[in-house]
Amino acid sequence: MNSVLTTRIDVSNRTVGGRTIALVVFTPPAGGLISWTRAALAALAAAVDAIDLAAVDAVAFIGTGAVFGAGADLAAFGSVSSRTESEQIARDGYAAFNRIGRLRLPTFAFLNGVALGGAFELALRADFRTVAARATNLGLPEARLGLVPGWGGLGLLADLAGPAAAAEIAVTRSLSGRALSAADLAACGVADVVIDDADFIGASLAWAAALLARTAEADAAATPAGPSAVGRPAAAAPWQPEALRAAVRKRIPGELPAVEKTIELLSAWQRANDARPASVPAGPTASRPARTAARLARGGDPIEAETIVTFGQLLQTDECRAAVYAFFTLQAARKRSRPGGTATAVSQVGVVGGGRMATQLALIFAERLDVPVRLTDLTPEQVAQALDCIADQLGRAVTRGTMTPQTRARVAALITGTSDLADLAGSDIVIEAVFEDLAVKRGVWESIERVVRPGALLLTNTSSLSIADQGAGLRHPERLIGFHFFNPVAQLPLVEIVRAPRNTDAVVAEAFALAGSLGKTAVLVKDSAGFVVNRLITRWFSDTLRLIDAGADAKLVDDALVADGFPMTPLTLIRHIGPRVQLHILAHLEEGFGDRFAVSPSLRRIVQQSLPSYVGPDGCLTPAAAEAIRSILPSPGDRVLPPLDQTAVRALLLHGLADEAGRMLADGTVHSAADIDACMILGANFPHHTGGLTPLLDRSGASLAARGTLFHP
């Protein structure tokens, strides 16, 4: 059972304050994670069964280091081919975890760190939970994987905090990738105590022993001297499934089977809860005997059978397969971006430019690298405006609660401004974020090269311009590399590292190490117009506008891919980017790739008339934009566009994306379809349940139609 290839389970008795606690410890295999394979679940069940309950007062569970545990072994899901096998994964988890639920002694989970999926469900089985103050990445991410928590987590969370709070964790947070912190876990009433102590195990055992030593009438929230207990929510929020459905649809249009099934399971829990006899407590109670007695009185999970069937169904869906593929794709990309030994020793960073993107770059370099950052622009007035913008961004981060006042003060002190490029002479890294014009960028780099040391790393944040062309006039063009962030920088994790022909392996390695140090995930791309994200997005824009300019209904075309989960419609995205910027990008890609990226007559007219976009904040075509489109339409007798419905428009747009993605692989812009999908998920917010882009293109038939083959045969 305890093979070196699986999680090891060890049990030892620990006596603290006159109370003996059986401590069950999870240890990962060498170089692996604490994950719950079938062998690990069997080992857990055997370990729990072997505990001499007569010799102990309670049972506690804890992980190793800063990890309590992860969930099921996702790699094994790929070999599951039937509904029966899928359901068995859920049955195995329930069989092991139900042994914890049947223990007739008080049970504790000591959450020493990361606890996701099945590990979090295991922790919910306990009567009490301590959590390390530093702990993050806690929760139930299954909906993001196209699944439901398969081992009882939904019902247990609903027991603790109500179905609305369970849905917030298992649906809303899961889909947005927002795990819980220790403070979050306390706020929702799942954690009994947050422990800020270097000896977390010792402090947790002491807390548990003190609780056990008190009388049955004592309130578990009033702990003895030591860590402060957490009060539980006064009342659960009402369960409103339709409001949840509406909120999810607003963020991610289209069908999400895992979300619907989660809602159905929580509704089933609510019905079962309403039918419970009044003598059976429906939620956590304060005193130790009552808490344990309530668990035993409730018996098993009232939605166990439905959960097993639902898990089995979902594991066989296209959405789940695509989401699991996305998980491993992003995991591989993140591993490549881990900081290594090749990172540049940085004493100062220079940022050229004072616009919105430049100020965001100054902030991330200062916060993450903790080194002085010198921002430069053309005039002292522009520099002052940029520093004011940085101060405003820092203030709003504190207001949102994403930054402490102490961090704000530290970061603000690191960032200074200058209008003299010579002040960047001491910079080990210089990054530019000036206007997307080749002549402007060339001038910047030629000026920078004259003042920085020969070994400085030069980064261009260009979104589409050739790195080789930018560095054509440099003495050392090999040290200029593309380092393309996405807006907003603090939220989107992607950096496209754009390798020019003369970049050395050492420079590329430095860029990857730097991306990891900044908390970003890097994908290597070839120096070609638009790189990955902008090239694909602009092809989508080009095909969309081509149809609109030929007389197709703008609303029909704009909404054609909404049901596929695309994060924004193309016309809404153009509104955010700005028509003038998008026209510039389209013209550049037309120059590089020809009429696949033909400049749109209506877009040119929108820019000429200084209109803000095609659509207003409501997503509807504005009267001025409608008139601009009418003004460029061919005369009725010259129109050759056949009548199109949404199905036909969808097919045309997906065909274009499949064609462009295939060309990118053929011309070496990226090495694999997985690179494309990592870029689209991390840089363009494409959803996990579509697998990014290429699995969707395969499922829709667009890959075969455009290329004659699948991206994932």
XYZ file of C-alpha atoms in Angstrom:
713
model
C 0.000 0.000 0.000
C 2.719 2.451 0.975
C 4.713 2.265 -2.266
C 7.314 4.945 -2.866
C 5.201 5.932 -5.876
C 2.202 6.977 -3.809
C 1.353 9.094 -0.809
C 2.586 7.474 2.403
C 0.337 7.357 5.464
C 1.934 7.238 8.911
C 0.171 7.177 12.288
C 1.698 7.979 15.660
C 0.201 8.771 19.049
C 1.041 12.189 20.490
C 0.284 13.070 24.123
C -0.184 16.753 24.901
C -1.730 18.244 28.062
C -2.805 14.839 29.279
C -4.656 14.028 26.061
C -3.516 11.458 23.508
C -4.164 12.171 19.846
C -3.568 9.758 16.972
C -1.770 11.901 14.392
C -2.208 10.709 10.790
C 0.497 12.225 8.567
C 0.459 12.335 4.747
C 3.890 12.288 3.069
C 4.346 12.621 -0.697
C 6.529 10.305 -2.781
C 9.992 11.623 -3.591
C 9.636 14.531 -6.001
C 5.842 14.160 -6.056
C 2.689 15.577 -4.526
C 0.339 14.405 -1.813
C -2.361 13.150 -4.175
C -5.100 10.629 -3.599
C -4.563 7.734 -5.956
C -6.466 4.506 -5.446
C -3.429 3.108 -3.592
C -3.226 6.172 -1.344
C -6.928 5.976 -0.530
C -6.559 2.288 0.341
C -3.584 3.120 2.568
C -5.599 5.836 4.315
C -8.505 3.488 4.912
C -6.183 0.833 6.324
C -4.442 3.354 8.575
C -7.710 4.675 9.994
C -9.016 1.151 10.583
C -5.803 0.246 12.426
C -6.024 3.065 14.995
C -6.599 1.739 18.528
C -9.467 4.045 19.464
C -9.426 2.847 23.049
C -5.916 4.231 23.461
C -6.552 7.762 22.174
C -8.860 10.694 22.834
C -9.045 11.989 19.252
C -7.713 11.557 15.721
C -6.014 14.323 13.711
C -4.845 14.568 10.100
C -1.993 16.670 8.683
C 0.159 16.922 5.566
C 3.886 17.523 5.187
C 5.749 20.812 4.892
C 3.468 23.483 3.464
C 1.067 21.055 1.771
C -1.915 19.320 3.343
C -2.686 17.630 0.051
C -4.138 17.750 -3.428
C -6.964 15.808 -5.001
C -7.279 12.734 -7.148
C -4.578 11.751 -9.604
C -5.664 13.671 -12.719
C -3.163 11.819 -14.895
C -5.142 8.632 -14.299
C -8.331 10.198 -15.672
C -7.062 9.831 -19.229
C -7.161 6.032 -18.990
C -10.767 5.946 -17.757
C -12.997 4.890 -20.632
C -16.395 4.056 -19.146
C -19.013 5.531 -16.865
C -18.529 2.619 -14.470
C -14.800 3.299 -14.132
C -15.504 7.005 -13.658
C -18.000 6.325 -10.884
C -15.520 3.978 -9.217
C -13.114 6.885 -8.672
C -15.823 8.612 -6.635
C -16.766 5.398 -4.814
C -13.141 4.790 -3.791
C -12.873 8.272 -2.295
C -16.139 7.976 -0.414
C -15.180 4.516 0.886
C -11.941 5.842 2.393
C -13.270 9.150 3.685
C -16.450 7.635 5.162
C -14.201 5.796 7.616
C -13.216 9.189 9.018
C -16.873 10.194 9.213
C -17.691 7.074 11.246
C -14.967 7.544 13.864
C -16.648 7.793 17.268
C -13.997 10.134 18.650
C -13.488 13.839 17.944
C -11.568 14.411 14.715
C -9.287 17.279 13.686
C -7.760 18.442 10.408
C -4.578 20.485 10.806
C -4.369 22.409 7.540
C -0.647 23.095 7.375
C -0.822 24.532 3.833
C -2.209 23.872 0.372
C -5.413 21.816 0.455
C -7.224 21.444 -2.837
C -9.886 19.118 -4.158
C -9.918 15.756 -2.429
C -7.569 16.926 0.331
C -9.940 19.776 1.163
C -12.847 17.310 1.159
C -10.903 15.153 3.604
C -10.403 18.155 5.893
C -14.134 18.860 5.805
C -14.759 15.372 7.230
C -13.192 16.416 10.534
C -15.132 17.945 13.411
C -12.589 20.759 13.860
C -10.043 22.462 11.625
C -6.971 24.484 12.452
C -5.254 26.340 9.598
C -1.798 27.850 9.311
C -1.928 31.627 8.914
C 0.333 31.426 5.855
C -1.858 28.853 4.101
C -3.171 29.669 0.630
C -4.606 27.591 -2.204
C -7.434 26.089 -0.195
C -10.686 25.026 -1.793
C -12.549 22.995 -4.372
C -11.340 23.644 -7.949
C -13.336 20.844 -9.564
C -15.777 23.073 -11.511
C -12.785 24.584 -13.314
C -11.923 21.013 -14.343
C -15.424 20.280 -15.611
C -16.255 18.168 -12.549
C -18.011 18.290 -9.192
C -16.256 17.516 -5.892
C -16.543 13.740 -5.972
C -15.856 12.732 -2.373
C -18.509 14.561 -0.344
C -17.174 18.116 -0.303
C -20.369 19.812 -1.459
C -22.579 18.338 1.218
C -19.982 18.864 3.931
C -19.491 22.520 2.985
C -23.237 23.027 2.895
C -23.471 21.469 6.368
C -20.888 23.935 7.654
C -21.899 27.165 5.958
C -25.002 26.587 3.845
C -25.383 25.849 0.124
C -24.842 29.469 -0.961
C -21.415 29.579 0.684
C -20.632 26.133 -0.724
C -21.485 27.398 -4.210
C -19.294 30.483 -3.717
C -16.321 28.204 -3.068
C -17.125 25.330 -5.429
C -18.436 27.388 -8.371
C -17.683 31.104 -8.292
C -14.179 30.915 -6.868
C -13.367 27.746 -8.764
C -14.263 29.172 -12.175
C -12.283 32.350 -11.537
C -9.273 30.467 -10.169
C -9.521 32.213 -6.775
C -8.584 29.779 -4.044
C -9.174 30.524 -0.375
C -6.593 31.812 2.085
C -6.488 31.015 5.786
C -8.342 34.259 6.509
C -11.013 33.390 3.923
C -11.462 29.957 5.454
C -11.975 31.544 8.849
C -14.376 34.177 7.521
C -16.722 31.577 6.027
C -16.721 29.518 9.230
C -14.862 26.480 7.923
C -11.759 27.022 10.061
C -12.078 26.969 13.849
C -8.745 28.619 14.512
C -5.992 30.341 12.526
C -2.554 29.573 13.945
C 0.358 31.906 13.299
C 3.109 29.836 14.861
C 6.336 28.420 13.446
C 5.529 25.156 15.261
C 2.162 24.653 13.590
C 1.891 20.981 14.528
C 2.733 21.630 18.148
C 0.370 24.595 18.389
C -2.450 22.653 16.721
C -2.004 19.690 19.028
C -1.978 21.994 22.043
C -5.163 23.710 20.848
C -6.864 20.355 20.297
C -5.753 19.007 23.663
C -7.004 22.104 25.454
C -10.350 21.822 23.701
C -10.634 18.136 24.588
C -9.837 18.859 28.224
C -12.738 21.219 28.729
C -16.169 20.196 29.883
C -18.832 19.098 27.445
C -20.684 22.363 27.947
C -17.666 24.529 27.047
C -17.933 26.587 23.903
C -15.287 25.583 21.365
C -15.106 29.189 20.201
C -13.751 30.281 23.589
C -10.318 28.693 23.466
C -7.771 28.864 26.267
C -4.676 31.027 26.060
C -3.036 30.665 22.682
C -4.411 31.055 19.156
C -7.703 32.883 18.866
C -10.700 30.895 17.743
C -12.791 32.016 14.841
C -16.440 32.892 15.271
C -18.865 31.184 12.924
C -21.236 33.049 10.601
C -24.434 34.023 12.351
C -26.672 32.781 9.544
C -26.226 31.166 6.163
C -27.130 33.169 3.078
C -30.289 31.992 1.306
C -29.881 29.422 -1.441
C -30.729 31.091 -4.774
C -29.763 28.775 -7.638
C -31.210 30.986 -10.396
C -29.143 33.948 -9.222
C -26.039 31.758 -9.319
C -26.848 30.563 -12.848
C -27.310 34.151 -13.999
C -24.046 35.284 -12.408
C -22.100 32.471 -14.083
C -23.712 33.094 -17.490
C -22.792 36.771 -17.250
C -19.142 35.876 -16.768
C -18.908 32.741 -18.943
C -21.644 32.436 -21.569
C -22.497 29.015 -22.912
C -23.207 25.643 -21.365
C -21.182 24.568 -18.339
C -22.330 21.059 -17.351
C -20.263 21.020 -14.157
C -21.899 24.205 -12.891
C -25.393 22.945 -13.598
C -24.672 19.633 -11.899
C -23.188 21.378 -8.860
C -26.349 23.448 -8.547
C -28.488 20.319 -8.832
C -26.489 18.569 -6.099
C -26.685 21.534 -3.735
C -30.422 21.780 -4.357
C -30.709 18.072 -3.527
C -28.746 18.716 -0.321
C -31.143 21.540 0.543
C -34.146 19.251 0.112
C -32.513 16.568 2.264
C -31.591 19.149 4.883
C -35.144 20.479 4.999
C -36.372 16.934 5.609
C -34.005 16.222 8.517
C -35.681 15.574 11.861
C -35.375 18.511 14.221
C -33.446 16.301 16.647
C -30.581 15.924 14.153
C -28.380 19.043 14.059
C -28.147 20.422 10.539
C -24.899 22.319 10.957
C -21.870 22.778 13.195
C -22.477 23.192 16.899
C -20.052 24.719 19.330
C -19.328 22.150 22.000
C -16.989 19.247 21.428
C -19.350 16.390 22.306
C -22.193 18.007 20.363
C -20.040 18.568 17.271
C -18.931 14.932 17.168
C -22.402 13.662 18.060
C -23.942 15.772 15.305
C -21.610 14.210 12.742
C -22.525 10.726 13.877
C -26.241 11.521 14.036
C -26.257 12.913 10.490
C -24.704 9.710 9.225
C -23.440 9.687 5.658
C -23.609 12.322 2.971
C -27.279 12.641 1.929
C -26.219 13.261 -1.682
C -23.549 10.539 -1.887
C -25.356 8.428 -4.488
C -26.175 11.441 -6.676
C -22.603 12.730 -6.395
C -21.097 9.423 -7.533
C -23.377 9.215 -10.570
C -22.812 12.878 -11.448
C -19.035 12.586 -11.150
C -19.115 9.559 -13.435
C -21.159 11.431 -16.025
C -18.995 14.542 -16.015
C -15.677 12.722 -16.238
C -16.774 11.450 -19.668
C -17.699 14.877 -21.093
C -15.743 16.876 -23.676
C -15.647 19.810 -21.257
C -13.908 17.760 -18.575
C -11.388 16.293 -21.026
C -10.618 19.772 -22.339
C -10.279 21.234 -18.834
C -7.938 18.453 -17.678
C -5.887 19.006 -20.847
C -5.761 22.720 -19.991
C -4.617 21.890 -16.454
C -1.625 19.877 -17.654
C -0.866 22.375 -20.423
C -0.629 25.233 -17.929
C 1.258 23.092 -15.426
C 3.934 22.373 -18.041
C 4.153 26.052 -19.001
C 4.521 27.106 -15.365
C 7.303 24.598 -14.774
C 9.270 26.171 -17.623
C 8.870 29.574 -15.950
C 10.185 28.667 -12.529
C 13.061 30.914 -11.450
C 16.363 29.184 -12.026
C 20.042 29.850 -11.640
C 20.310 31.905 -14.844
C 18.440 34.981 -13.636
C 20.196 38.303 -14.054
C 21.537 39.821 -10.828
C 19.428 42.965 -10.687
C 20.328 46.158 -8.857
C 18.099 48.523 -10.870
C 15.423 48.285 -13.561
C 14.769 50.953 -16.162
C 11.308 51.489 -17.679
C 11.028 53.591 -20.835
C 7.616 55.201 -21.309
C 5.074 56.851 -19.065
C 1.778 55.468 -20.330
C -0.596 53.061 -18.620
C 1.340 49.942 -19.572
C 4.686 51.442 -18.540
C 3.362 52.349 -15.098
C 2.038 48.822 -14.614
C 5.440 47.423 -15.569
C 7.194 49.710 -13.100
C 4.885 48.429 -10.369
C 5.375 44.724 -11.019
C 9.162 44.999 -11.263
C 9.373 47.012 -8.042
C 6.980 44.803 -6.094
C 8.273 41.422 -7.248
C 12.022 42.103 -7.542
C 12.226 44.577 -4.648
C 14.823 46.725 -6.457
C 14.868 50.396 -7.495
C 12.955 51.146 -10.690
C 13.709 54.265 -12.760
C 10.904 55.311 -15.102
C 11.695 57.732 -17.907
C 9.611 59.761 -20.335
C 10.213 62.693 -22.674
C 9.462 65.574 -20.293
C 9.392 66.172 -16.536
C 5.655 66.826 -16.810
C 5.035 63.431 -18.415
C 7.192 61.764 -15.761
C 5.195 63.481 -13.014
C 1.934 62.277 -14.576
C 3.269 58.732 -14.701
C 4.295 58.821 -11.035
C 0.851 60.188 -10.124
C -0.693 57.290 -12.041
C 1.478 54.819 -10.111
C 0.457 56.401 -6.795
C -3.187 56.107 -7.814
C -2.797 52.435 -8.737
C -1.102 51.716 -5.412
C -3.852 53.503 -3.507
C -6.580 51.548 -5.278
C -4.757 48.264 -4.582
C -4.806 49.059 -0.860
C -8.496 50.007 -1.035
C -9.309 46.695 -2.776
C -7.378 44.793 -0.138
C -4.891 43.316 -2.631
C -1.964 45.215 -1.099
C -1.092 46.213 2.436
C -0.209 49.811 3.331
C 3.278 48.576 4.211
C 3.759 47.070 0.753
C 2.453 50.232 -0.859
C 5.006 52.311 1.027
C 7.820 49.927 0.084
C 6.922 49.839 -3.620
C 6.345 53.582 -3.852
C 9.775 54.263 -2.371
C 11.425 52.053 -4.998
C 9.978 53.857 -8.045
C 11.459 57.151 -9.184
C 11.209 59.103 -12.418
C 13.504 60.982 -14.761
C 13.391 62.606 -18.178
C 17.091 61.925 -18.749
C 17.874 58.542 -20.328
C 21.370 58.770 -18.892
C 19.849 58.065 -15.476
C 19.208 54.486 -16.632
C 22.957 53.847 -16.875
C 22.967 51.667 -13.756
C 20.098 49.450 -14.914
C 20.671 45.716 -15.341
C 17.297 45.380 -17.102
C 15.580 47.931 -19.321
C 12.072 47.425 -20.676
C 10.267 49.733 -23.071
C 6.542 50.342 -23.415
C 6.417 53.225 -25.890
C 4.125 53.747 -28.882
C 3.904 50.817 -31.317
C 5.960 52.417 -34.066
C 9.123 50.799 -35.417
C 11.042 54.046 -35.882
C 10.203 55.178 -32.342
C 11.324 51.886 -30.813
C 14.531 51.796 -32.842
C 15.380 55.274 -31.605
C 14.744 54.228 -28.005
C 17.039 51.213 -28.217
C 19.856 53.032 -29.938
C 19.745 55.666 -27.181
C 19.559 53.057 -24.415
C 22.474 51.048 -25.778
C 24.704 54.098 -25.489
C 24.147 54.426 -21.720
C 23.665 50.920 -20.243
C 26.361 48.358 -19.532
C 27.154 45.823 -22.288
C 25.555 42.896 -20.437
C 22.235 44.568 -19.616
C 19.103 42.659 -20.602
C 16.949 44.677 -23.026
C 13.227 43.868 -23.150
C 10.628 45.156 -25.579
C 6.986 44.942 -24.605
C 5.891 45.249 -28.226
C 2.633 43.502 -29.064
C 3.360 42.924 -32.750
C 6.549 44.552 -34.071
C 9.588 42.511 -35.078
C 12.300 42.293 -32.429
C 14.966 41.829 -35.106
C 13.800 44.988 -36.881
C 13.879 46.941 -33.609
C 17.447 45.858 -32.929
C 18.762 46.251 -36.482
C 20.854 49.324 -35.565
C 22.294 47.977 -32.320
C 25.877 46.893 -31.758
C 24.627 43.985 -29.624
C 21.169 43.031 -30.950
C 21.486 39.605 -29.354
C 20.568 41.040 -25.950
C 17.239 42.554 -27.121
C 14.382 40.076 -26.669
C 10.598 40.310 -26.771
C 8.948 40.281 -23.347
C 5.270 40.876 -24.054
C 2.968 41.399 -21.061
C -0.824 41.512 -21.270
C -3.161 44.140 -19.899
C -3.970 44.313 -17.012
C -0.467 43.228 -16.011
C -1.376 42.384 -12.408
C -4.124 39.977 -13.486
C -3.068 38.240 -16.715
C -0.251 35.743 -16.049
C 1.195 35.420 -19.560
C 4.463 36.764 -20.916
C 5.210 35.935 -24.546
C 8.995 35.613 -24.790
C 9.769 36.445 -28.395
C 13.051 35.020 -29.637
C 14.757 36.919 -32.434
C 17.227 35.120 -34.729
C 20.273 36.600 -32.984
C 19.191 35.946 -29.383
C 21.486 33.530 -27.561
C 20.310 30.609 -25.472
C 21.655 32.434 -22.409
C 19.490 35.508 -23.098
C 16.399 33.323 -23.583
C 17.140 31.503 -20.310
C 17.529 34.854 -18.513
C 14.170 35.990 -19.872
C 12.430 32.821 -18.682
C 14.007 33.097 -15.229
C 12.947 36.733 -15.019
C 9.353 35.881 -15.963
C 9.263 33.327 -13.166
C 10.678 35.837 -10.685
C 7.881 38.220 -11.664
C 5.272 35.524 -10.992
C 4.456 35.152 -14.680
C 4.152 32.149 -16.976
C 6.244 32.432 -20.122
C 5.714 30.842 -23.527
C 8.464 30.945 -26.149
C 7.385 32.236 -29.562
C 9.141 33.060 -32.817
C 9.728 36.636 -33.933
C 6.776 36.982 -36.304
C 4.111 39.663 -36.624
C 1.537 39.584 -33.828
C 3.217 36.620 -32.085
C 0.449 34.310 -30.760
C -2.388 36.035 -28.917
C -2.597 39.196 -31.010
C -2.248 37.268 -34.263
C -5.147 34.944 -33.447
C -7.326 37.676 -31.946
C -6.673 39.926 -34.940
C -7.563 37.126 -37.372
C -10.853 36.818 -35.489
C -11.355 40.596 -35.729
C -10.458 40.588 -39.424
C -12.927 37.824 -40.304
C -15.619 39.432 -38.134
C -15.240 42.845 -39.757
C -15.020 41.320 -43.233
C -18.485 39.828 -42.727
C -19.909 43.059 -41.267
C -18.376 45.127 -44.072
C -20.015 42.799 -46.601
C -23.463 43.442 -45.153
C -23.915 40.733 -42.498
C -25.881 41.688 -39.396
C -23.362 43.128 -36.927
C -25.079 41.747 -33.827
C -25.370 38.263 -35.324
C -21.684 38.200 -36.205
C -20.547 39.755 -32.932
C -22.410 37.158 -30.831
C -21.544 34.127 -32.955
C -18.964 32.640 -30.549
C -20.570 33.695 -27.262
C -21.926 30.202 -26.602
C -18.406 28.804 -27.061
C -17.254 30.669 -23.960
C -15.150 33.360 -25.630
C -14.427 35.938 -22.912
C -15.664 38.937 -24.947
C -17.313 39.566 -28.268
C -14.944 40.969 -30.915
C -16.627 44.381 -31.095
C -16.572 44.707 -27.297
C -12.896 43.802 -27.268
C -12.152 46.406 -29.935
C -13.880 48.924 -27.671
C -11.455 48.067 -24.867
C -8.365 48.042 -27.087
C -9.349 51.203 -28.949
C -10.191 51.391 -32.684
C -7.066 53.388 -33.541
C -4.737 50.886 -31.873
C -6.545 47.969 -33.479
C -6.363 49.605 -36.917
C -2.603 50.010 -36.458
C -2.211 46.323 -35.485
C -4.390 45.169 -38.373
C -2.386 47.217 -40.862
C 0.865 45.773 -39.518
C -0.388 42.196 -39.788
C -1.751 42.835 -43.270
C 1.740 43.941 -44.246
C 3.183 40.755 -42.771
C 0.602 38.156 -43.823
C -1.493 39.598 -46.633
C -5.231 39.840 -47.071
C -6.080 37.383 -44.264
C -5.669 40.550 -42.207
C -7.084 43.085 -44.659
C -7.750 46.476 -43.068
C -11.483 46.894 -42.524
C -13.127 49.836 -44.335
C -15.587 50.301 -41.471
C -12.792 50.302 -38.892
C -10.938 52.907 -40.914
C -14.117 55.012 -41.058
C -14.644 54.607 -37.278
C -11.121 55.937 -36.698
C -11.514 58.753 -39.226
C -14.641 59.931 -37.430
C -12.961 59.583 -33.990
C -15.713 57.273 -32.761
C -14.946 55.441 -29.495
C -15.878 52.053 -30.975
C -18.552 50.066 -32.752
C -20.513 49.286 -29.600
C -21.406 51.138 -26.443
C -21.040 49.918 -22.840
C -24.210 47.859 -23.336
C -22.595 45.884 -26.172
C -25.035 47.248 -28.757
C -24.050 48.923 -32.009
C -24.140 52.704 -31.610
C -26.108 54.792 -34.112
C -22.900 56.550 -35.215
C -21.137 53.232 -35.807
C -24.155 51.844 -37.671
C -24.035 54.851 -39.964
C -20.274 54.437 -40.458
C -20.854 50.813 -41.506
C -23.673 51.788 -43.884
C -21.423 54.375 -45.497
C -18.894 51.758 -46.633
C -21.282 48.968 -47.644
C -21.311 47.996 -51.317
C -24.422 48.919 -53.207
C -27.211 46.335 -52.959
C -26.597 45.141 -56.507
C -22.918 44.505 -55.806
C -23.342 42.489 -52.640
C -22.374 38.847 -53.015
C -22.701 37.700 -49.387
C -25.342 34.951 -49.100
C -27.804 35.026 -46.209
C -26.079 33.794 -43.046
C -27.444 32.414 -39.801
C -25.503 32.150 -36.544
C -24.435 28.562 -37.258
C -22.892 29.577 -40.566
C -21.167 32.619 -39.060
C -19.781 30.507 -36.211
C -18.402 27.984 -38.698
C -16.724 30.736 -40.745
C -15.092 32.367 -37.721
C -13.858 29.097 -36.220
C -12.571 28.054 -39.657
C -10.460 31.219 -39.760
C -9.041 30.582 -36.297
C -8.234 26.948 -37.161
C -6.544 28.093 -40.365
C -4.416 30.684 -38.547
C -3.477 28.338 -35.690
C -2.414 25.736 -38.243
C -0.290 28.293 -40.077
C 1.378 29.281 -36.804
C 2.442 25.692 -36.221
C 3.612 25.341 -39.811
C 5.727 28.504 -39.757
C 7.236 27.747 -36.335
C 5.678 30.637 -34.425
C 5.095 28.107 -31.642
C 6.225 24.545 -31.118
C 2.879 22.950 -30.300
C -0.862 23.393 -30.085
C -0.438 23.317 -26.298
C 1.643 26.505 -26.542
C -1.212 28.176 -28.410
C -3.703 27.111 -25.758
C -1.496 28.233 -22.868
C -1.222 31.648 -24.513
C -4.966 31.980 -25.114
C -5.898 30.916 -21.564
C -3.271 32.992 -19.773
C -3.158 36.009 -22.082
C -6.692 36.266 -23.438
C -8.772 34.688 -20.648
C -10.037 31.814 -22.791
C -11.849 29.360 -20.497
C -10.475 26.100 -19.173
C -13.565 24.113 -20.136
C -12.803 24.685 -23.828
C -9.170 23.677 -23.293
C -8.157 27.082 -24.578
C -8.661 27.191 -28.338
C -7.451 24.131 -30.247
C -9.591 21.468 -28.494
C -12.645 23.619 -29.289
C -11.556 23.836 -32.923
C -11.215 20.048 -33.032
C -14.628 19.410 -31.465
C -16.388 21.903 -33.711
C -15.079 20.351 -36.915
C -13.183 23.534 -37.819
C -9.769 21.830 -37.621
C -10.669 19.171 -40.169
C -12.398 21.674 -42.427
C -9.492 24.126 -42.407
C -6.486 21.795 -42.181
C -7.655 18.293 -43.010
C -6.387 17.084 -39.632
C -6.937 17.586 -35.921
C -4.678 19.517 -33.571
C -5.065 16.623 -31.106
C -5.516 13.395 -33.129
